[in-house]
Tab-separated table of C-alpha atoms in Angstrom:
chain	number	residue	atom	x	y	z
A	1031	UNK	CA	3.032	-24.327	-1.874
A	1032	UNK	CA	0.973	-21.946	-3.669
A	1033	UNK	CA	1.029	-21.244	-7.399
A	1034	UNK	CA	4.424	-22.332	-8.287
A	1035	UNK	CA	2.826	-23.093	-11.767
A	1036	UNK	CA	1.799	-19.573	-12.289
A	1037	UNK	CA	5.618	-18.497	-11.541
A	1038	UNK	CA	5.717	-17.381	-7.679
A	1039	UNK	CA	8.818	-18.091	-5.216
A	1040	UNK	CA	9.075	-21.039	-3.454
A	1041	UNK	CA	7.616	-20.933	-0.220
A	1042	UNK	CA	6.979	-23.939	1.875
A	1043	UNK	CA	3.545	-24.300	3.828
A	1044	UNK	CA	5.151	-22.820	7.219
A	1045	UNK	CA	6.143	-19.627	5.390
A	1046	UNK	CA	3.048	-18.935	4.036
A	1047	UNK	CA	1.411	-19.641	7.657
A	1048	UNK	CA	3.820	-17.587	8.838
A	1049	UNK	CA	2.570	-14.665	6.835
A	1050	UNK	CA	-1.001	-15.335	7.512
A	1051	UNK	CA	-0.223	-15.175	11.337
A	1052	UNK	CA	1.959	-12.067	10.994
A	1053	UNK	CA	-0.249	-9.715	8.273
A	1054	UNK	CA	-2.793	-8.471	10.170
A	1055	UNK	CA	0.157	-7.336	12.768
A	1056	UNK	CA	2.530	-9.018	15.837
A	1057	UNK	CA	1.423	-8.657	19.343
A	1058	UNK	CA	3.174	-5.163	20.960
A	1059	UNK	CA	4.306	-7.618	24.113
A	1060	UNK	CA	8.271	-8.356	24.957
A	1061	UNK	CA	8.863	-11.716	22.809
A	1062	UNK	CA	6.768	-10.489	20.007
A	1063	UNK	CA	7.406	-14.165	17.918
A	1064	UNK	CA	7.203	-16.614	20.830
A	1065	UNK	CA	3.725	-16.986	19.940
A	1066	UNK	CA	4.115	-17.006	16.369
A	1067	UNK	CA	6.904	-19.669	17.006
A	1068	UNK	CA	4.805	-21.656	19.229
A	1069	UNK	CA	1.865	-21.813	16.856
A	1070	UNK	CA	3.968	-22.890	13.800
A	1071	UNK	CA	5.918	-25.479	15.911
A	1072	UNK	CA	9.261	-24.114	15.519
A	1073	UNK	CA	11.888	-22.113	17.414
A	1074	UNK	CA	11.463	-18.140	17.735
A	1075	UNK	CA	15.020	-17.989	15.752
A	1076	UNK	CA	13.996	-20.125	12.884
A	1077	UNK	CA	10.623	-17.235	12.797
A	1078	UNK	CA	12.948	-14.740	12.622
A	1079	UNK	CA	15.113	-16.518	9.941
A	1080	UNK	CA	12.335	-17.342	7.801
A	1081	UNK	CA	11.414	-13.486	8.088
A	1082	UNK	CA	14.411	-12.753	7.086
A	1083	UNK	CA	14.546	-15.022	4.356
A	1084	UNK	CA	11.196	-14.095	2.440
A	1085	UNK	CA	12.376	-10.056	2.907
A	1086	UNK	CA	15.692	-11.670	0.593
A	1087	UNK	CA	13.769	-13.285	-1.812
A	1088	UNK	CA	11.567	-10.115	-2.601
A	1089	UNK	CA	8.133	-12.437	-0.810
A	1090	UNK	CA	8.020	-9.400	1.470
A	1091	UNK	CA	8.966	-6.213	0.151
A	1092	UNK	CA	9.354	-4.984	3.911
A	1093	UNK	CA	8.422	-6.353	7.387
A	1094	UNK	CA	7.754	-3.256	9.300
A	1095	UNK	CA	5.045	-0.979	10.669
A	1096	UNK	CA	2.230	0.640	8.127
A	1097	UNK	CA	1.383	4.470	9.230
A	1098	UNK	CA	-2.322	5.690	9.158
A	1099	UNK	CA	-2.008	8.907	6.765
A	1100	UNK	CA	-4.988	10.575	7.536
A	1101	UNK	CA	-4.456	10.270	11.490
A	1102	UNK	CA	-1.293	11.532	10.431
A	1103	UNK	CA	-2.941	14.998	8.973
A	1104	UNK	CA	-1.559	13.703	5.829
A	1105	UNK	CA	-5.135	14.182	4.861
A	1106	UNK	CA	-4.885	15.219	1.188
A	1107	UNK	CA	-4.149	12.675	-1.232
A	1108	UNK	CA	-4.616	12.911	-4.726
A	1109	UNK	CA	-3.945	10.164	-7.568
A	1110	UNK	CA	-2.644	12.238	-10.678
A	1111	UNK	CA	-2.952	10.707	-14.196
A	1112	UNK	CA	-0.502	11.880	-16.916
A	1113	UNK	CA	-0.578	11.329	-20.702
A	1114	UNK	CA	3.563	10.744	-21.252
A	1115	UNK	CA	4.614	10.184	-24.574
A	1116	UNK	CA	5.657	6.805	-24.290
A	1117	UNK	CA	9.409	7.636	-25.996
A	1118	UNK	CA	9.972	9.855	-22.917
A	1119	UNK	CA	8.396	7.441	-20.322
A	1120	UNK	CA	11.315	6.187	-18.703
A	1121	UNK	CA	13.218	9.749	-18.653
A	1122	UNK	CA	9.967	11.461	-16.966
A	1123	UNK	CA	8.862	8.581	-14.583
A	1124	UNK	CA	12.357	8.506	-12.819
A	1125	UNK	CA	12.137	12.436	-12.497
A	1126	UNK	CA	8.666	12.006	-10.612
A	1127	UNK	CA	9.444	9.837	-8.497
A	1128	UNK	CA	12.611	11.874	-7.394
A	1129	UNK	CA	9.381	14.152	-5.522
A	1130	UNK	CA	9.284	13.411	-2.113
A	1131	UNK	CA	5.400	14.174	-2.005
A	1132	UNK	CA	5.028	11.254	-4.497
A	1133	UNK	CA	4.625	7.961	-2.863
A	1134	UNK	CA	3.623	5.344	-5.708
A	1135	UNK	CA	4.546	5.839	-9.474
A	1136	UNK	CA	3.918	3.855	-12.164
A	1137	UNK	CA	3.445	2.916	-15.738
A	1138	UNK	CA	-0.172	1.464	-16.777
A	1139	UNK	CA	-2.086	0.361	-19.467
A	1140	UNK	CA	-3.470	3.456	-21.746
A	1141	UNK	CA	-7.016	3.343	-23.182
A	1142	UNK	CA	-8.137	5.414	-26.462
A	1143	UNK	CA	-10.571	6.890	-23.929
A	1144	UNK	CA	-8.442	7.055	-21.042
A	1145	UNK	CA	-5.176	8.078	-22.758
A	1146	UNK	CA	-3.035	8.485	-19.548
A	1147	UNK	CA	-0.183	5.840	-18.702
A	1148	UNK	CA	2.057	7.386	-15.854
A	1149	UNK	CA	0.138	7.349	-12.558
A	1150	UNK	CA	1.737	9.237	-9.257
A	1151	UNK	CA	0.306	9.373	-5.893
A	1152	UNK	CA	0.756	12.756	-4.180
A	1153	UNK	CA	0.158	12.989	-0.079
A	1154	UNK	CA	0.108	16.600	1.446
A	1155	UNK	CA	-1.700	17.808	4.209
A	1156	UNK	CA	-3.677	19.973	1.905
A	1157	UNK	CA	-5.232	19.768	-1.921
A	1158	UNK	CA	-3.837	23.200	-2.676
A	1159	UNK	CA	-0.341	21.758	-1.559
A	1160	UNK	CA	-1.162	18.742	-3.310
A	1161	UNK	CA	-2.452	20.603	-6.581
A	1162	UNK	CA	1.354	22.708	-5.958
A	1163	UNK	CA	2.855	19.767	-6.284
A	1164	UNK	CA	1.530	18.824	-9.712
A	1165	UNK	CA	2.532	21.703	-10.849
A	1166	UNK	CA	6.003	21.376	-9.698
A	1167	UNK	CA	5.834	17.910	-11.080
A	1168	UNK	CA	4.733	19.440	-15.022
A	1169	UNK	CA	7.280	22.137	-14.938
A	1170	UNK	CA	9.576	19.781	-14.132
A	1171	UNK	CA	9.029	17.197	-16.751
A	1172	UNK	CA	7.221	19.433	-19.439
A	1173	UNK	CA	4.209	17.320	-19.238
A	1174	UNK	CA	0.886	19.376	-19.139
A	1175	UNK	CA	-1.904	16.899	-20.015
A	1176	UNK	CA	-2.919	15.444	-16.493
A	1177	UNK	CA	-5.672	15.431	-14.721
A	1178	UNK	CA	-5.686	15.435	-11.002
A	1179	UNK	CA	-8.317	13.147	-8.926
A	1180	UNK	CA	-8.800	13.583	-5.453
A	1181	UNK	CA	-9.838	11.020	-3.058
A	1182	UNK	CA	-13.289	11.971	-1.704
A	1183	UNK	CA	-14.218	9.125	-0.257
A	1184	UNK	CA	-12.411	6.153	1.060
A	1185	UNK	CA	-14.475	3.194	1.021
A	1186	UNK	CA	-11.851	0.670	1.553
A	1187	UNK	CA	-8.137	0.715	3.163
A	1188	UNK	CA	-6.623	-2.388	3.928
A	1189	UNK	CA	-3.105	-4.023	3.606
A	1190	UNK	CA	-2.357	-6.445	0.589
A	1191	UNK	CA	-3.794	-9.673	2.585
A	1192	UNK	CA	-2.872	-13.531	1.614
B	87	UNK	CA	-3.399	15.222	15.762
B	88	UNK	CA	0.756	14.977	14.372
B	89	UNK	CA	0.867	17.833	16.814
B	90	UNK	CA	0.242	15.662	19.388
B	91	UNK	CA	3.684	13.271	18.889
B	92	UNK	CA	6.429	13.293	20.959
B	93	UNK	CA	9.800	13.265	20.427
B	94	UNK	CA	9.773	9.754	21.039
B	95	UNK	CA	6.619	9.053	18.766
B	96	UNK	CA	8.286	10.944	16.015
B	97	UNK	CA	11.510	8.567	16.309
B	98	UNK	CA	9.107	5.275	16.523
B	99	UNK	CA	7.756	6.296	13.914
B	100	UNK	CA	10.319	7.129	11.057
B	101	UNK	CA	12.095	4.091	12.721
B	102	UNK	CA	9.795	1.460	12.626
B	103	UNK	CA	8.346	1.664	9.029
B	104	UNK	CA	11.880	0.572	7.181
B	105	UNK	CA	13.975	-0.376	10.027
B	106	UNK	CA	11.676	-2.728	12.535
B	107	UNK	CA	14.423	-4.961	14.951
B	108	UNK	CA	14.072	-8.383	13.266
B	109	UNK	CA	14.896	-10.268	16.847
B	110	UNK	CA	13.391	-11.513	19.637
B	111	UNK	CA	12.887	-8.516	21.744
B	112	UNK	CA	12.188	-5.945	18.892
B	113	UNK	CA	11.126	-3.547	21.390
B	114	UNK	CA	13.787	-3.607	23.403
B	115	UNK	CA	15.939	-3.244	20.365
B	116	UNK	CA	14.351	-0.230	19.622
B	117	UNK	CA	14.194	1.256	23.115
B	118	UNK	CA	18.065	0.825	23.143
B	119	UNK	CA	18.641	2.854	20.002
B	120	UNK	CA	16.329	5.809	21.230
B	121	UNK	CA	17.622	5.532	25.082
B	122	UNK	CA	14.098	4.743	26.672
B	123	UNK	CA	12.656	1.184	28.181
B	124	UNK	CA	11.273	-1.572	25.950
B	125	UNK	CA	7.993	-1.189	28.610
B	126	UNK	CA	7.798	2.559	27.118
B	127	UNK	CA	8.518	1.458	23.550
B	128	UNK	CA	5.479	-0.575	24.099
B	129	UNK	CA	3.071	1.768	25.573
B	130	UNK	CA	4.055	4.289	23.078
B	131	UNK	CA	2.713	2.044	19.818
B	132	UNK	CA	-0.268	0.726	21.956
B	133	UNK	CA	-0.866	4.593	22.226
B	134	UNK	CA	-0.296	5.155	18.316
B	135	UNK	CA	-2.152	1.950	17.016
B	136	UNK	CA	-5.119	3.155	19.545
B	137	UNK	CA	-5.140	6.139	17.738
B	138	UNK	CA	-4.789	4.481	14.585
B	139	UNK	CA	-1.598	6.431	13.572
B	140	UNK	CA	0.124	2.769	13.507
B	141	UNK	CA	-2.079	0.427	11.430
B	142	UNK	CA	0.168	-2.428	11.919
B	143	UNK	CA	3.405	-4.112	12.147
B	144	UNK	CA	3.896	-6.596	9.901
B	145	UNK	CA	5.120	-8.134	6.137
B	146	UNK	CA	4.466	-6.014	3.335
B	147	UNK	CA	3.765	-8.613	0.736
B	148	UNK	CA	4.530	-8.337	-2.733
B	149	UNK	CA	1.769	-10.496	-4.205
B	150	UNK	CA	3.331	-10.298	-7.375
B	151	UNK	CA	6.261	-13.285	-6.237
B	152	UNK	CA	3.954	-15.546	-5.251
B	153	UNK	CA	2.601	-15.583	-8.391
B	154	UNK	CA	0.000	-13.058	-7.565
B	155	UNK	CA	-1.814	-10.295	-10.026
B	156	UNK	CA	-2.858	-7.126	-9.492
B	157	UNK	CA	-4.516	-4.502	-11.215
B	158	UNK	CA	-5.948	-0.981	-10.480
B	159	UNK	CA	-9.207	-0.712	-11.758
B	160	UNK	CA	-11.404	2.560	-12.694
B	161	UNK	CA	-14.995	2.313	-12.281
B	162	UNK	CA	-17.956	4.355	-13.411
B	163	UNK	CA	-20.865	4.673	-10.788
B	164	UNK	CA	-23.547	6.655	-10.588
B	165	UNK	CA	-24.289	8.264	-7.352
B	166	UNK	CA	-27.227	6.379	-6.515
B	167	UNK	CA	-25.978	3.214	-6.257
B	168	UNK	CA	-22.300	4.239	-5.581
B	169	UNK	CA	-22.470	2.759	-2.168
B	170	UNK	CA	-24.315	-0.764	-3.055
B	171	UNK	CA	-21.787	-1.120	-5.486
B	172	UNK	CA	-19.108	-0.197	-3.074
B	173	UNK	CA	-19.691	-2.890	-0.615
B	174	UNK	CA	-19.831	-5.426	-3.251
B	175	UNK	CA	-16.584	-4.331	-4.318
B	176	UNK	CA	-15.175	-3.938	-0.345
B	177	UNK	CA	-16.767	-7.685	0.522
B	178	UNK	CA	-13.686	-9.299	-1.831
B	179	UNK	CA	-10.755	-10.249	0.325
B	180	UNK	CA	-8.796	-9.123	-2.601
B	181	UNK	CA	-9.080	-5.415	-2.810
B	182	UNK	CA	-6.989	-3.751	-0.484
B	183	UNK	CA	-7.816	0.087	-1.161
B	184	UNK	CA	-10.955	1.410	-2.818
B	185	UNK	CA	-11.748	5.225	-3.437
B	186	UNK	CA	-14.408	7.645	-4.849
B	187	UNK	CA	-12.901	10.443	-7.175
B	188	UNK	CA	-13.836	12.852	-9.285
B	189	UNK	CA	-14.347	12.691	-13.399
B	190	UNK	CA	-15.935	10.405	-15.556
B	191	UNK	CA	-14.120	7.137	-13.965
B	192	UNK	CA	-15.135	7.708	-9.979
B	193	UNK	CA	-14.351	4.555	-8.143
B	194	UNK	CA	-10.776	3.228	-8.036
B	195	UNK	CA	-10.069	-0.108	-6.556
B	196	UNK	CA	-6.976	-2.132	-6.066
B	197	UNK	CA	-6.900	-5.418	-6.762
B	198	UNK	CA	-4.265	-8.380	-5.260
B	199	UNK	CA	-5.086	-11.556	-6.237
B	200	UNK	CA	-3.671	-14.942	-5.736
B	201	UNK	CA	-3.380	-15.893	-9.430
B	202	UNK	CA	-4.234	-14.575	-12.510
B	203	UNK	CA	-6.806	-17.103	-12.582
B	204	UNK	CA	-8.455	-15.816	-9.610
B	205	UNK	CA	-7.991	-12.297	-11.041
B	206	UNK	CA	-10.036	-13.382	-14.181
B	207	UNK	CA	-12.789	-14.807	-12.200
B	208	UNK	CA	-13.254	-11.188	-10.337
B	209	UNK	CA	-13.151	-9.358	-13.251
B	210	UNK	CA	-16.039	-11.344	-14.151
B	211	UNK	CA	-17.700	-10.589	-11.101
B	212	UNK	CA	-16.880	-7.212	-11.324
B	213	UNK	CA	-18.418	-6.986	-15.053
B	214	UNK	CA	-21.624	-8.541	-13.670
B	215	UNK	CA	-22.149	-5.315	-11.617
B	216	UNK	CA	-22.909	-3.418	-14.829
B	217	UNK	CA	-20.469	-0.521	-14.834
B	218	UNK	CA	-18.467	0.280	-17.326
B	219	UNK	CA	-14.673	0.132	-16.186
B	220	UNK	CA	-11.107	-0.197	-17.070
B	221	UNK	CA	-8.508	-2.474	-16.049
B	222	UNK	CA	-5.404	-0.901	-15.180
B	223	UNK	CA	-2.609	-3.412	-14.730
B	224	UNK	CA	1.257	-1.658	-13.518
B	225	UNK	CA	3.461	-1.927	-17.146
B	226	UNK	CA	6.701	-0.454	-15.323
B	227	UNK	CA	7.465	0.769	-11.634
B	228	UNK	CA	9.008	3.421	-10.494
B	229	UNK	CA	8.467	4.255	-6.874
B	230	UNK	CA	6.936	1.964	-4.695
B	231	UNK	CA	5.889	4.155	-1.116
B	232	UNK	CA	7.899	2.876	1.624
B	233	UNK	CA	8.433	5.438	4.606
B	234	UNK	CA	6.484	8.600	5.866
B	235	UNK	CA	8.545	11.270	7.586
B	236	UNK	CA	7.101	12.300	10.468
């Protein structure tokens, strides 16, 4: 069990081996959970069940495969920081994420020196398209203090590991 | 290099992000829906995870039921030691993306901890580093990115 105390799900010790032995990716072979059964001691159903299981109870938001953007030519991706007055927070973060080209949007913590609180992440295949879609984004929701920062590096990518 | 999918590739693809075959042959599942073998469902992702268009297939956990905590946090580096204090920042288990942007802030790391306890003890870590930075836990949600058309 791990950190029931700090309020997390139940989940039993062969659920959480489960995801350890699953995270990093299943085998591409026929009986993709034989092994995964075999390790854990239990049947290839009850793997699948258990799966199925933590997807219900929100453990995993999704079991499924994660796509390499940039090998994609999805090259472009820019984090863009708004400054939302908070009384229209609500109304304008449901109208960006209604953008296709925005994958992630949320709500943060504002700073008196960093005095944005909605966050979107925009993929394109080019800053200009990315920078278009900003644009499209403030018309949209009347918003025009943002400021857009593009990746230029990537340092570290890497699934949410446990 | 998205010029260089198939038809097939395309359909694996947008498929397989949301809708992988929970079952015990997955691939087979999926070569059924999209008419071709489970042998040439499986030499197609080989193909796409070689070329690192697939990353993986797997659970996409959401730390935050397991009584996880996460935070985005903005970073200010200067360039001469921006990639010393990168791979101190890359060497925890913990942060999942980290990225060097423009502006006063320039490095942007994801954290996913275990517990807010353990989150606590990086920040600590982190402030030992020296840089100034903020912490930039998620108030509300309102997308979370599932699926890429391809």
């Amino acid at each position: 069990m791990i950190n029931q105390e700090d309020g997390g799900v139940k989940m039993d010790e062969s659920d959480l081996k489960l995801i350890r032995l699953t995270q990093d990716g299943i085998e591409l072979v026929p009986n993709p959970f034989k092994e995964i059964a075999d390790e854990l001691g239990i049947s290839e159903a009850e793997v699948i069940d258990r799966i199925d299981s933590l997807i219900e109870r929100g453990i995993i938001r999704r079991f499924g495969a994660s796509i390499g953007h940039r090998t994609l030519g999805i090259v472009a991706n820019a984090m863009c920081a708004w400054n939302v007055p908070d009384e229209r927070t609500e109304e304008v973060g449901a109208v960006m994420a209604g953008f296709d080209e925005v994958s992630h949007c949320y709500e943060r913590v504002r700073y008196p020196e960093w005095d944005y609180n909605l966050y979107t992440m925009i993929h394109a295949r080019t800053r200009e398209e990315c920078e278009h879609v900003a644009r499209e984004i403030s018309r949209a929701t009347v918003i025009s203090d943002y400021t857009i920062l593009f990746s230029e590096r990537e340092f570290k990518k890497t699934g949410v590991r446990i | 290099m998205i010029d260089k999918l198939d038809e097939v590739d395309r359909r694996l693809i947008n498929t397989i992000q949301l809708d992988f075959p929970l079952n015990s042959r997955p691939f087979l599942a999926l070569g059924d829906q999209i008419g071709i073998s489970e042998t040439d469902v499986i030499d197609h992702l080989k193909r796409l995870t070689d070329v690192g268009i697939i990353r993986k297939i797997g659970p996409i956990i959401n730390t935050a039921m397991i009584g996880g905590s996460s935070t985005l946090i903005a970073m200010r580096v200067s360039d001469d030691v921006i990639d010393e204090v990168a791979a101190r920042i890359n060497e925890f288990d913990e942060v999942s993306h980290n990225y060097l942007r423009p502006g006063s802030y320039n490095m942007w790391f994801t954290v996913s901890a275990r517990s807010e306890e353990r989150l606590r003890e990086m920040v600590r870590e982190i402030d030992a580093l020296g840089c100034p930075f903020l912490e930039l836990p998620v108030e509300r949600m309102f997308k979370i990115g599932v699926r890429f058309e391809v």
